[in-house]
């Protein structure tokens, strides 16, 4: 278990393209965040009109999605080249709808590299507070 101070949350402002049709998309600003407090997860907060939509998914899923299609269920990711630009496609599904977003691959890579500076790959369990999680679950 990690015993030193927990690093601050890192975040990146990334503008994604919400795919509307084959030739049309809408820019969607988003904030991707990562913290050693939750070392397995990435939070993506999408800003649309007057609302914010937040999704939490595995950092490993986002990383794998930069290399090959991955995911099963609510979040799937895969690399693609759109109009000569490398992107990471992120498909989100919920009972109320679905969305396909394209994120610039370089921005996702940079965000992930910064997250690995906070918690290196394979060291996530060093940062998990299992005792605290049990206390939270038991309402103590």
XYZ file of C-alpha atoms in Angstrom:
140
model
C 0.000 0.000 0.000
C 1.203 3.518 -0.806
C 2.164 5.404 2.346
C 3.377 8.770 1.014
C 1.284 11.777 0.074
C -1.280 11.112 -2.645
C -0.576 13.195 -5.774
C -3.067 15.767 -6.961
C -5.599 14.919 -9.609
C -4.308 15.372 -13.121
C -6.673 16.459 -15.838
C -6.715 17.338 -19.502
C -9.139 19.444 -21.472
C -9.800 17.598 -24.718
C -12.258 18.506 -27.457
C -13.849 15.423 -28.960
C -15.988 15.096 -32.050
C -19.501 13.769 -31.435
C -20.331 11.778 -34.567
C -23.789 12.716 -35.853
C -23.578 11.226 -39.338
C -21.062 9.985 -41.862
C -19.971 13.513 -42.793
C -21.061 15.536 -39.765
C -19.946 15.914 -36.171
C -20.222 18.351 -33.296
C -17.284 19.406 -31.117
C -17.752 18.394 -27.474
C -15.388 19.790 -24.847
C -14.459 17.302 -22.130
C -12.269 17.062 -19.076
C -10.461 13.770 -18.525
C -9.285 13.301 -14.914
C -7.169 10.768 -13.075
C -6.174 10.452 -9.424
C -4.203 8.004 -7.314
C -7.233 8.037 -4.978
C -9.021 5.928 -7.623
C -6.050 4.330 -9.404
C -7.959 2.046 -11.744
C -10.355 4.641 -13.189
C -10.488 7.594 -15.514
C -13.307 10.127 -15.277
C -14.490 11.879 -18.418
C -16.834 14.817 -17.988
C -18.474 15.914 -21.231
C -19.874 19.430 -21.539
C -22.969 19.637 -23.712
C -25.130 22.752 -23.870
C -26.167 23.494 -20.279
C -25.405 20.043 -18.907
C -22.439 17.931 -17.920
C -22.341 14.201 -18.353
C -19.803 12.178 -16.407
C -18.547 8.689 -17.272
C -16.094 6.629 -15.250
C -14.251 3.778 -16.903
C -11.035 1.796 -16.579
C -7.734 3.474 -17.402
C -6.636 0.143 -18.898
C -9.630 0.199 -21.254
C -8.712 3.665 -22.551
C -5.068 2.628 -22.980
C -5.960 -0.592 -24.806
C -8.354 1.361 -27.026
C -5.431 3.394 -28.369
C -4.018 0.143 -29.837
C -6.937 -2.152 -30.697
C -10.711 -2.472 -30.289
C -11.587 -3.159 -26.672
C -14.451 -3.038 -24.224
C -17.631 -4.926 -23.726
C -20.795 -3.196 -22.637
C -21.278 0.469 -21.812
C -17.864 1.710 -23.003
C -15.879 0.521 -25.996
C -12.787 2.102 -27.558
C -10.731 1.592 -30.713
C -8.118 3.433 -32.760
C -8.982 4.901 -36.155
C -7.770 7.370 -38.742
C -10.332 9.990 -39.755
C -9.437 12.432 -42.562
C -5.764 11.603 -42.047
C -5.879 12.259 -38.284
C -5.318 9.532 -35.691
C -8.211 9.346 -33.215
C -9.437 7.132 -30.421
C -13.100 6.319 -30.878
C -15.080 6.077 -27.645
C -18.565 4.592 -27.825
C -20.799 5.154 -24.804
C -24.073 3.299 -24.273
C -26.715 3.695 -21.597
C -30.380 2.761 -21.254
C -31.264 6.302 -22.396
C -29.043 6.509 -25.469
C -25.673 6.155 -27.051
C -22.895 8.342 -28.409
C -19.838 7.884 -30.589
C -17.011 10.295 -29.863
C -13.653 10.745 -31.584
C -10.763 12.001 -29.444
C -7.428 13.155 -30.870
C -5.082 10.209 -30.261
C -2.149 12.452 -29.301
C -4.236 14.135 -26.573
C -5.308 10.764 -25.147
C -1.715 9.466 -25.229
C -0.451 12.584 -23.430
C -3.158 12.299 -20.762
C -2.384 8.616 -20.193
C 1.367 9.278 -19.943
C 0.704 11.903 -17.261
C -1.496 9.385 -15.402
C 1.370 6.865 -15.477
C 3.592 9.488 -13.835
C 1.078 9.535 -10.952
C 0.569 5.747 -10.746
C 2.721 3.529 -12.967
C 1.137 0.602 -14.787
C 1.053 -2.430 -12.501
C 1.323 -0.350 -9.318
C -2.375 0.503 -8.977
C -2.870 -1.890 -6.046
C -0.224 0.041 -4.076
C -2.628 2.998 -4.057
C -5.864 1.195 -3.215
C -7.215 1.923 0.265
C -9.049 -1.355 0.851
C -9.674 -0.610 4.543
C -11.250 2.718 3.628
C -13.357 1.099 0.933
C -14.654 -1.499 3.419
C -15.454 1.252 5.958
C -17.357 3.163 3.256
C -19.303 0.075 2.223
C -20.214 -0.695 5.833
C -21.188 2.914 6.504
C -18.701 3.335 9.323
